[in-house]
Coordinates of C-alpha atoms and ligand atoms in Angstrom, one line a residue:
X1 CA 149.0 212.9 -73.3
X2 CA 147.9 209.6 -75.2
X3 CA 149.0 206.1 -75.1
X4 CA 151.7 206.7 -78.2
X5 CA 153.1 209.6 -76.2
X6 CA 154.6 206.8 -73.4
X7 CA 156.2 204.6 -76.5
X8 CA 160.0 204.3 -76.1
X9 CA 161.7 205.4 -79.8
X10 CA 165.0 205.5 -79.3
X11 CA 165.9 202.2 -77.0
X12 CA 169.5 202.2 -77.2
X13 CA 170.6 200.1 -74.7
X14 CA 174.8 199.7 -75.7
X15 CA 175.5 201.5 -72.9
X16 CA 174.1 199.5 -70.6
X17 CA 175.0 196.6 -69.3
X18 CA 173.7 195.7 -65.4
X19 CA 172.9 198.3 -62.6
X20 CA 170.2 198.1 -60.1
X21 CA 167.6 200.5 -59.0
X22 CA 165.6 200.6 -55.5
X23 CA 162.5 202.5 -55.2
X24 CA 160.0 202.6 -52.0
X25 CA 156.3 203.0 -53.1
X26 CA 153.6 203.5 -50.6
X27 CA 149.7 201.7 -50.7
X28 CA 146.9 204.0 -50.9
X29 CA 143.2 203.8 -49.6
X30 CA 140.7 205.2 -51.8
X31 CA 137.6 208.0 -51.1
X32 CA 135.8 207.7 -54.1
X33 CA 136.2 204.3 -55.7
X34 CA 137.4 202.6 -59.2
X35 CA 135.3 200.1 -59.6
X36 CA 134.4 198.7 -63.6
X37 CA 136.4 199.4 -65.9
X38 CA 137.0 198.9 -70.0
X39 CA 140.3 197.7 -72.2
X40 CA 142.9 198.4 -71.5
X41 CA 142.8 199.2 -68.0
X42 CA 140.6 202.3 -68.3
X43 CA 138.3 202.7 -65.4
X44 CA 134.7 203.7 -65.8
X45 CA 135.1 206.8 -63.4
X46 CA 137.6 209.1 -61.4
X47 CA 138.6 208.1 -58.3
X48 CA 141.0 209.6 -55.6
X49 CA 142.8 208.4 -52.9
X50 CA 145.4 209.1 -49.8
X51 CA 148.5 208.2 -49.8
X52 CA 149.6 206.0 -47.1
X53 CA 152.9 206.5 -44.9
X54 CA 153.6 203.2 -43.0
X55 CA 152.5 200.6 -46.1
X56 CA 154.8 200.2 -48.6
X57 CA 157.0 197.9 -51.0
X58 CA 160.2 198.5 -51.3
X59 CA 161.6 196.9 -54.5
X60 CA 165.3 196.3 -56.1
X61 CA 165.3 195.6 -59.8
X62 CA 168.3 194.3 -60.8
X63 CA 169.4 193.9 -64.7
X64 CA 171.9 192.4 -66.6
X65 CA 172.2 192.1 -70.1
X66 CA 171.5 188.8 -71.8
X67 CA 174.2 187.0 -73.5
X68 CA 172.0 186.2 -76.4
X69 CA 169.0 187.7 -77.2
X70 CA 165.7 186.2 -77.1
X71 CA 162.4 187.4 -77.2
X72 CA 161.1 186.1 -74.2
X73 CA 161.1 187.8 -70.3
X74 CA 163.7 186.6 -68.0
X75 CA 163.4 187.2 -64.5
X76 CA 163.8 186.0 -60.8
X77 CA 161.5 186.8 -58.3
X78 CA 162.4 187.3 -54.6
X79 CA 160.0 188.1 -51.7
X80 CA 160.6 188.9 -48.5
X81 CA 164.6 187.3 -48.5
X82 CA 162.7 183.9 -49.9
X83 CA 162.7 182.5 -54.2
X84 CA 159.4 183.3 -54.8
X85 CA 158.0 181.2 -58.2
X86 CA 154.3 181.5 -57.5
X87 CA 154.7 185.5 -58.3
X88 CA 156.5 185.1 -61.4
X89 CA 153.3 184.6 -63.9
X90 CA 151.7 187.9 -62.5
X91 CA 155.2 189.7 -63.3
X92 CA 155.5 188.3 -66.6
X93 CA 152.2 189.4 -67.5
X94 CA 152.3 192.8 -66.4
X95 CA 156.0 192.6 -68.3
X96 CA 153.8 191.5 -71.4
X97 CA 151.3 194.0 -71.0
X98 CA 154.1 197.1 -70.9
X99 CA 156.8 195.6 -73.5
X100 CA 155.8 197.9 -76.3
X101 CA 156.0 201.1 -73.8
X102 CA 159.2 199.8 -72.5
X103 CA 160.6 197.6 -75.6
X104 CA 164.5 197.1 -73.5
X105 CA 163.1 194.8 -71.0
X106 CA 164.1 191.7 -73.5
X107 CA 167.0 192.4 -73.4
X108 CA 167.9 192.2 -69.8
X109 CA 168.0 189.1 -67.1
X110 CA 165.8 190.8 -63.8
X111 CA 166.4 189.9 -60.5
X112 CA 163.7 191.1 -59.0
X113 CA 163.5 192.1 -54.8
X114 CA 160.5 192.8 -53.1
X115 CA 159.3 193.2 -49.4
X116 CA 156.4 194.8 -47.8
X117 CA 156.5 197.2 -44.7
X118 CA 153.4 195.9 -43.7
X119 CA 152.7 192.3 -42.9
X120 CA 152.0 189.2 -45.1
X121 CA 148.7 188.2 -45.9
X122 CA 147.7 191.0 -43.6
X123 CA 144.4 191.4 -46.0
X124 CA 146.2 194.7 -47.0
X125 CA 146.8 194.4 -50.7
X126 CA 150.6 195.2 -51.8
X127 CA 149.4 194.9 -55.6
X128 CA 149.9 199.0 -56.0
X129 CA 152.5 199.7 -53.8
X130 CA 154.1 196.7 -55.3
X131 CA 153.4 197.4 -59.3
X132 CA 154.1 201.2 -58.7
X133 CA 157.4 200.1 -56.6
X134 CA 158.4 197.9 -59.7
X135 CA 157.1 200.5 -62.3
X136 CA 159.5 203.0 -61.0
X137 CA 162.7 200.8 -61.2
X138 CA 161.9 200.5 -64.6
X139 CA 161.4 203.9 -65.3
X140 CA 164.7 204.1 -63.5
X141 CA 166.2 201.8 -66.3
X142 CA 164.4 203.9 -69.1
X143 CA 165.9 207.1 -67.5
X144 CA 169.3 205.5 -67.7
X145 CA 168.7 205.3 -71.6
X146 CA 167.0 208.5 -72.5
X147 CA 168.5 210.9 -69.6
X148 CA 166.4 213.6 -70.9
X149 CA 163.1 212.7 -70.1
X150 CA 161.8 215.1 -67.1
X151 CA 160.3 214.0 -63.9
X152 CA 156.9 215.2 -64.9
X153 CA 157.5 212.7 -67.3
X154 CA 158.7 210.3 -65.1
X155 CA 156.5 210.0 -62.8
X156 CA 153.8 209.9 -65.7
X157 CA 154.9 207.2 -67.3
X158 CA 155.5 205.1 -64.2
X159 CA 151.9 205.8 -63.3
X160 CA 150.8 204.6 -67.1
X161 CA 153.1 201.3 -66.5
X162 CA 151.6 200.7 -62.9
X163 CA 148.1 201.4 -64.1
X164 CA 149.0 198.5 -66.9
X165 CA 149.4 196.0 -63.5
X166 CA 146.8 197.0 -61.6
X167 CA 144.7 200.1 -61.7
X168 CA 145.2 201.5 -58.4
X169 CA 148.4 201.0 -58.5
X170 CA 148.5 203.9 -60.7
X171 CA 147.4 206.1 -57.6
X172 CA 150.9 205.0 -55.7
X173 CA 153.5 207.1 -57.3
X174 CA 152.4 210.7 -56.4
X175 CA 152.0 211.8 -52.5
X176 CA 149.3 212.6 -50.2
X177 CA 145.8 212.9 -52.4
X178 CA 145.7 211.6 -56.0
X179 CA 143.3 211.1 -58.5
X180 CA 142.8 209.0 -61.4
X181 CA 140.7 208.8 -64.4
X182 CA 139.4 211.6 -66.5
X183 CA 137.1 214.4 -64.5
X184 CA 135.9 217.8 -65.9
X185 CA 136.6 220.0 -62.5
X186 CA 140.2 218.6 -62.9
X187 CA 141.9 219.5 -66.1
X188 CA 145.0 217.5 -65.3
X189 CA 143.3 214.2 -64.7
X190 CA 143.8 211.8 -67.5
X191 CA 142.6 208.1 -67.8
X192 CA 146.1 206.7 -68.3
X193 CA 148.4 207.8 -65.1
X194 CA 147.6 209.3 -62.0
X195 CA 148.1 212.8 -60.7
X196 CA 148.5 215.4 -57.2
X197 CA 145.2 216.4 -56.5
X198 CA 146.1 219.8 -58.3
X199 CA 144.4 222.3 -55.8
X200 CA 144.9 223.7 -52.1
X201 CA 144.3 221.0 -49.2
X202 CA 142.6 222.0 -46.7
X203 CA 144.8 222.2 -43.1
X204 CA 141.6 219.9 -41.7
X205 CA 142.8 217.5 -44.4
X206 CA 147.0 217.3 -43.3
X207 CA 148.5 214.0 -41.8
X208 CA 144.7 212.8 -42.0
X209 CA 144.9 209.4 -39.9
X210 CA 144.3 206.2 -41.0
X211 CA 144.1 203.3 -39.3
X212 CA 143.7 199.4 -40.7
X213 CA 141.9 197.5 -39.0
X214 CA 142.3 194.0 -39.8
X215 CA 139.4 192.1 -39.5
X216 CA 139.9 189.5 -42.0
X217 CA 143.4 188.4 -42.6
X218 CA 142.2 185.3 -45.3
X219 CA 142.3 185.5 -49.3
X220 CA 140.6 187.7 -50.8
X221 CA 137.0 185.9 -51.6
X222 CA 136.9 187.7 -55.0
X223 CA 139.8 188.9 -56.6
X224 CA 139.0 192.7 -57.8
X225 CA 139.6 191.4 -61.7
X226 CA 136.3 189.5 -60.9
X227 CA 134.5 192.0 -58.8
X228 CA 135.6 194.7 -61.7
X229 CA 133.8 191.8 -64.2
X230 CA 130.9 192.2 -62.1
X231 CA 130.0 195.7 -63.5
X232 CA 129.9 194.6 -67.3
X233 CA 126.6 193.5 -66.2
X234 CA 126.0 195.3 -63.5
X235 CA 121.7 196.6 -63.5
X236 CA 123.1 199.8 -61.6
X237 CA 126.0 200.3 -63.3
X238 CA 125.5 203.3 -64.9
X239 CA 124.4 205.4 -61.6
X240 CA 127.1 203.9 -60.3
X241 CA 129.7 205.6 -62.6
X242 CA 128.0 208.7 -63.0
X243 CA 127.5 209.0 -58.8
X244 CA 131.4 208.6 -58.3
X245 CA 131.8 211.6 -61.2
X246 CA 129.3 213.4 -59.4
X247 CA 131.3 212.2 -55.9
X248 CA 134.7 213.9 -57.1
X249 CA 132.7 216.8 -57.9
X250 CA 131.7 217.2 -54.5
X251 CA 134.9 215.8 -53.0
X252 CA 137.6 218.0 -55.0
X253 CA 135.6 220.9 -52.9
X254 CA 135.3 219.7 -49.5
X255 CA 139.1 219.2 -49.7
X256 CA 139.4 222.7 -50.4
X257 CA 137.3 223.8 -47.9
X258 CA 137.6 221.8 -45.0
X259 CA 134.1 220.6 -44.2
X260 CA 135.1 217.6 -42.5
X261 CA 130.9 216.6 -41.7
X262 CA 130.5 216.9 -45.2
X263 CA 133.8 214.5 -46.2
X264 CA 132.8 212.1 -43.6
X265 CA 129.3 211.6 -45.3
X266 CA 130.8 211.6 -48.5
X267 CA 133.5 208.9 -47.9
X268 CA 131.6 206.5 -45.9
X269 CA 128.6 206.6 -48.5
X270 CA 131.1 205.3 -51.0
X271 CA 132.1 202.6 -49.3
X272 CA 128.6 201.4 -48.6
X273 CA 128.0 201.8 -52.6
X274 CA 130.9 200.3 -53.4
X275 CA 129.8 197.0 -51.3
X276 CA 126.3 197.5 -52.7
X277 CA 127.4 197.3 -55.7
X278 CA 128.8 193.6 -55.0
X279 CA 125.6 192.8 -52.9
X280 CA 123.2 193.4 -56.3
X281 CA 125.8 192.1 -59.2
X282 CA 125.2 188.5 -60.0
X283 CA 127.3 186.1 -58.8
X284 CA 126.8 188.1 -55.3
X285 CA 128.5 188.6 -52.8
X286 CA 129.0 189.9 -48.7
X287 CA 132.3 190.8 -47.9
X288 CA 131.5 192.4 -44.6
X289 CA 132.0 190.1 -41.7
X290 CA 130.4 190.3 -38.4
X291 CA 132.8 192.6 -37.1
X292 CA 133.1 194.6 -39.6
X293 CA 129.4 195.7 -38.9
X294 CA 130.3 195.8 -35.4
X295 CA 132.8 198.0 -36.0
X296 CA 130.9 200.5 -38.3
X297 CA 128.4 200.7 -35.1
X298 CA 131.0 201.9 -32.9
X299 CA 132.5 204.4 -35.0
X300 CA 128.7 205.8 -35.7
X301 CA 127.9 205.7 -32.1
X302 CA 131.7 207.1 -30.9
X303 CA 131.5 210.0 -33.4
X304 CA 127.7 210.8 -32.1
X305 CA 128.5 210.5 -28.6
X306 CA 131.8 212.9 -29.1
X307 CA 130.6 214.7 -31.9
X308 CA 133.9 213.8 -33.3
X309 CA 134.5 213.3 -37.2
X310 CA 135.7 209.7 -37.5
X311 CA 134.4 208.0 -40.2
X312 CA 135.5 204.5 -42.0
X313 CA 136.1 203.7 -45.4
X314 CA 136.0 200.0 -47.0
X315 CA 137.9 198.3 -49.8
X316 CA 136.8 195.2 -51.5
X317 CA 136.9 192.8 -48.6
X318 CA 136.5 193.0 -44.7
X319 CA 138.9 195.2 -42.9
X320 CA 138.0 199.1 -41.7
X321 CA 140.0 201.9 -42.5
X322 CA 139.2 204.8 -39.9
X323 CA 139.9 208.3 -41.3
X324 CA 140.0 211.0 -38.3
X325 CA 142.0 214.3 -38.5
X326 CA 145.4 214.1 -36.9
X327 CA 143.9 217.0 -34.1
X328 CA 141.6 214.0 -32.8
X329 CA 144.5 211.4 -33.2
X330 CA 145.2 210.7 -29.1
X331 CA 141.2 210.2 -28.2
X332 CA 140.5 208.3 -31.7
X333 CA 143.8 206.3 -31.2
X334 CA 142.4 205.2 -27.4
X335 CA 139.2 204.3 -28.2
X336 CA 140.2 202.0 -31.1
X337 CA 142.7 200.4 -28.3
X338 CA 140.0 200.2 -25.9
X339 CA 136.9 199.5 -28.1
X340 CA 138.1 198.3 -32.0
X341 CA 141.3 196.1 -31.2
X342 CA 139.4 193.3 -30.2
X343 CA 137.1 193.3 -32.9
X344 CA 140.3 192.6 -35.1
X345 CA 142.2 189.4 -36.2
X346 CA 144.8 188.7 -33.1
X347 CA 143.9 192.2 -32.5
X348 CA 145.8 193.1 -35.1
X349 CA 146.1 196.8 -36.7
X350 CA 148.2 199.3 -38.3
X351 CA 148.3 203.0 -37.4
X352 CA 149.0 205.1 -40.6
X353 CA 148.4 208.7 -42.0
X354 CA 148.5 210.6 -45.8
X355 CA 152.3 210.8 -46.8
X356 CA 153.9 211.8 -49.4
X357 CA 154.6 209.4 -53.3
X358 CA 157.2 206.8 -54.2
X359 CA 161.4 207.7 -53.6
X360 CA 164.3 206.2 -54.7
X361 CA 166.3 204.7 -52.1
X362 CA 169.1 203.5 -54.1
X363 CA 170.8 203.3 -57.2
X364 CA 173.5 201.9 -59.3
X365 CA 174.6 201.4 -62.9
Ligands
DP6_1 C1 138.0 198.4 -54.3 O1 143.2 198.3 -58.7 O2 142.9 196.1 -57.4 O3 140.3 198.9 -54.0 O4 142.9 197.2 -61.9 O5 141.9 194.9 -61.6 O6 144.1 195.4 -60.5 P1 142.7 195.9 -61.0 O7 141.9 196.4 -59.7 P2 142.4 197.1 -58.4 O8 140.9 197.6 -57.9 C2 140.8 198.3 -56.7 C3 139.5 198.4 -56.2 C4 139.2 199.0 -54.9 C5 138.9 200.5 -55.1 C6 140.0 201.4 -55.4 O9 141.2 201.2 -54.9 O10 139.7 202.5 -56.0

């Protein structure tokens, strides 16, 4: 597939006139990190995440036809029950970004509903669930117009949208483990959309627990469209790409064969490069806190002391995720009562595990 392959031809919209389409869209926390990345939207290397369960967006597009037609984007934005103004330039630059894939969406007035399972400014990011959510109620719209596109297809082309918004966002339409970006062991894999980790998982690897830890509920301190600037630069960049290729080499197996010692070293190893890579790029930057150290000392003394396989990955700010198999989940889920809690923000956390992709909830036209 190429970029023309996702242009709309026939966009005959006379049939339509106003529906509305609701679609839930889970987050996703990634292994093996995208992290630089060229025009348009194309990331330097593969990455490949889990799927979460418990954080999503759920999202209700609503669409009208305009009276008279105008070239411009029209559309409301409503978050969590509230008008919501300050999200509108983001949504009508992602709409800018995807017009010539999706050419209808001048044509309608957009109401546009949004809400998040998990908690505001919670320091969990809702820019994929959220892009993917609203990716897929589009597609919905598209489907509507061209009934004869197949969900492969579908789901393709809402991944090429979302990655348009935000690049992991193109990881939240599939379930459980996705990857994204072009890789050699994975034929599949393309640059422009995500897809299901194509191979056998592992029983080690079902339900796999995940749980947020939320050290840092602030603003992000740098916004990943800066930290992705940061690689143009970057003196390491290079090893950097080719170490997360060589990473999904490695990675594509374990899942296969269950070595959870061997995940665990792999997965915490990428987090540390990933914030290494912002501790040596220039501006730099620590986005660790205190207790986010703290934290990482726990889990490396719990998992020696138990010979257990927690481990804890990172994305670009403070909080810990903590990845254990769900066969640990009652002793892993008591010590991070007992021991982690309180090294959180109001002792604030979210239990979660791999789940499956987006699904619509609701539709009508
Ligand atoms: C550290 O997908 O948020 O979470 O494409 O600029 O929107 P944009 O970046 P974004 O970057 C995610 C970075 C990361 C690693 C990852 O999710 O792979």
């Amino acid at each position: 597939m190429t970029e023309k392959d996702f242009i709309l031809i026939h966009s005959d919209t006379s049939k339509l006139t106003k529906g509305s389409f609701t679609w839930e869209s889970p987050s996703n926390i990634a292994l093996v990190k995208y992290w630089g990345k060229s025009e348009p939207q194309i990331p330097k290397n593969a990455s490949i995440s889990f799927t979460l369960s418990n954080c999503k967006t759920i999202t209700t597009l609503q669409f009208s036809k305009k009276e008279n037609l105008t070239k411009d984007f029209n559309v409301e934005v409503i978050f969590e029950g509230e008008k919501k103004d300050a999200f509108k330039p983001k949504i009508l630059q992602f709409f800018k970004r995807i017009e010539q894939y999706v050419p209808f969406i001048t044509e309608f007035n957009f109401v546009l509903e949004t809400k998040n399972t998990f908690p505001h400014s919670s320091g969990i990011a809702s820019s994929a669930s959220g892009l993917s959510a609203l990716s897929l109620c589009i597609m919905s719209i598209e489907k509507e117009i061209n009934p004869n596109i197949s969900p492969e297809y579908f789901n393709q082309k809402a991944s090429f949208l979302a990655r348009l918004g935000s690049g992991s966002a193109s990881r939240s339409v599939e379930g459980e483990i996705v990857v994204w970006g072009k890789h050699e062991t994975i034929a599949e894999s393309s640059d422009l959309y995500g897809v299901k980790f194509p191979f056998k998982i592992h029983s080690n690897f079902s339900k796999y627990q995940d749980t947020i830890l939320l050290v840092d509920r602030g603003e992000k301190q740098v916004s990943s469209t800066v930290g992705h600037q940061l690689m143009y630069e970057h003196p390491f960049a290079q090893q950097r790409f080719d170490q997360a290729q060589e990473n999904i080499t490695k990675l594509t197996k374990i899942l296969q064969n269950g070595d959870l010692k061997a995940f665990v070293n792999l997965v915490e190893s990428e987090a540390l490069s990933l914030h290494a890579m912002m501790m040596t790029s220039n501006p730099y930057f620590i986005l660790m806190k205190p207790n986010t150290l703290k934290i990482i000392e726990k889990i490396w003394a719990y998992r020696k002391e138990y010979d257990s396989n927690i481990c804890f990955t990172l994305d670009a700010g403070a909080n810990v995720h903590v990845l254990y198999p769900e066969k640990e989940k009652e002793k892993i889920q008591f010590f991070i009562e007992k021991e982690l809690s309180e090294l959180c923000q109001n002792k604030h956390y979210i239990n979660d595990c791999v789940g499956k992709g987006a699904t619509e909830i609701n539709n009508f036209v």
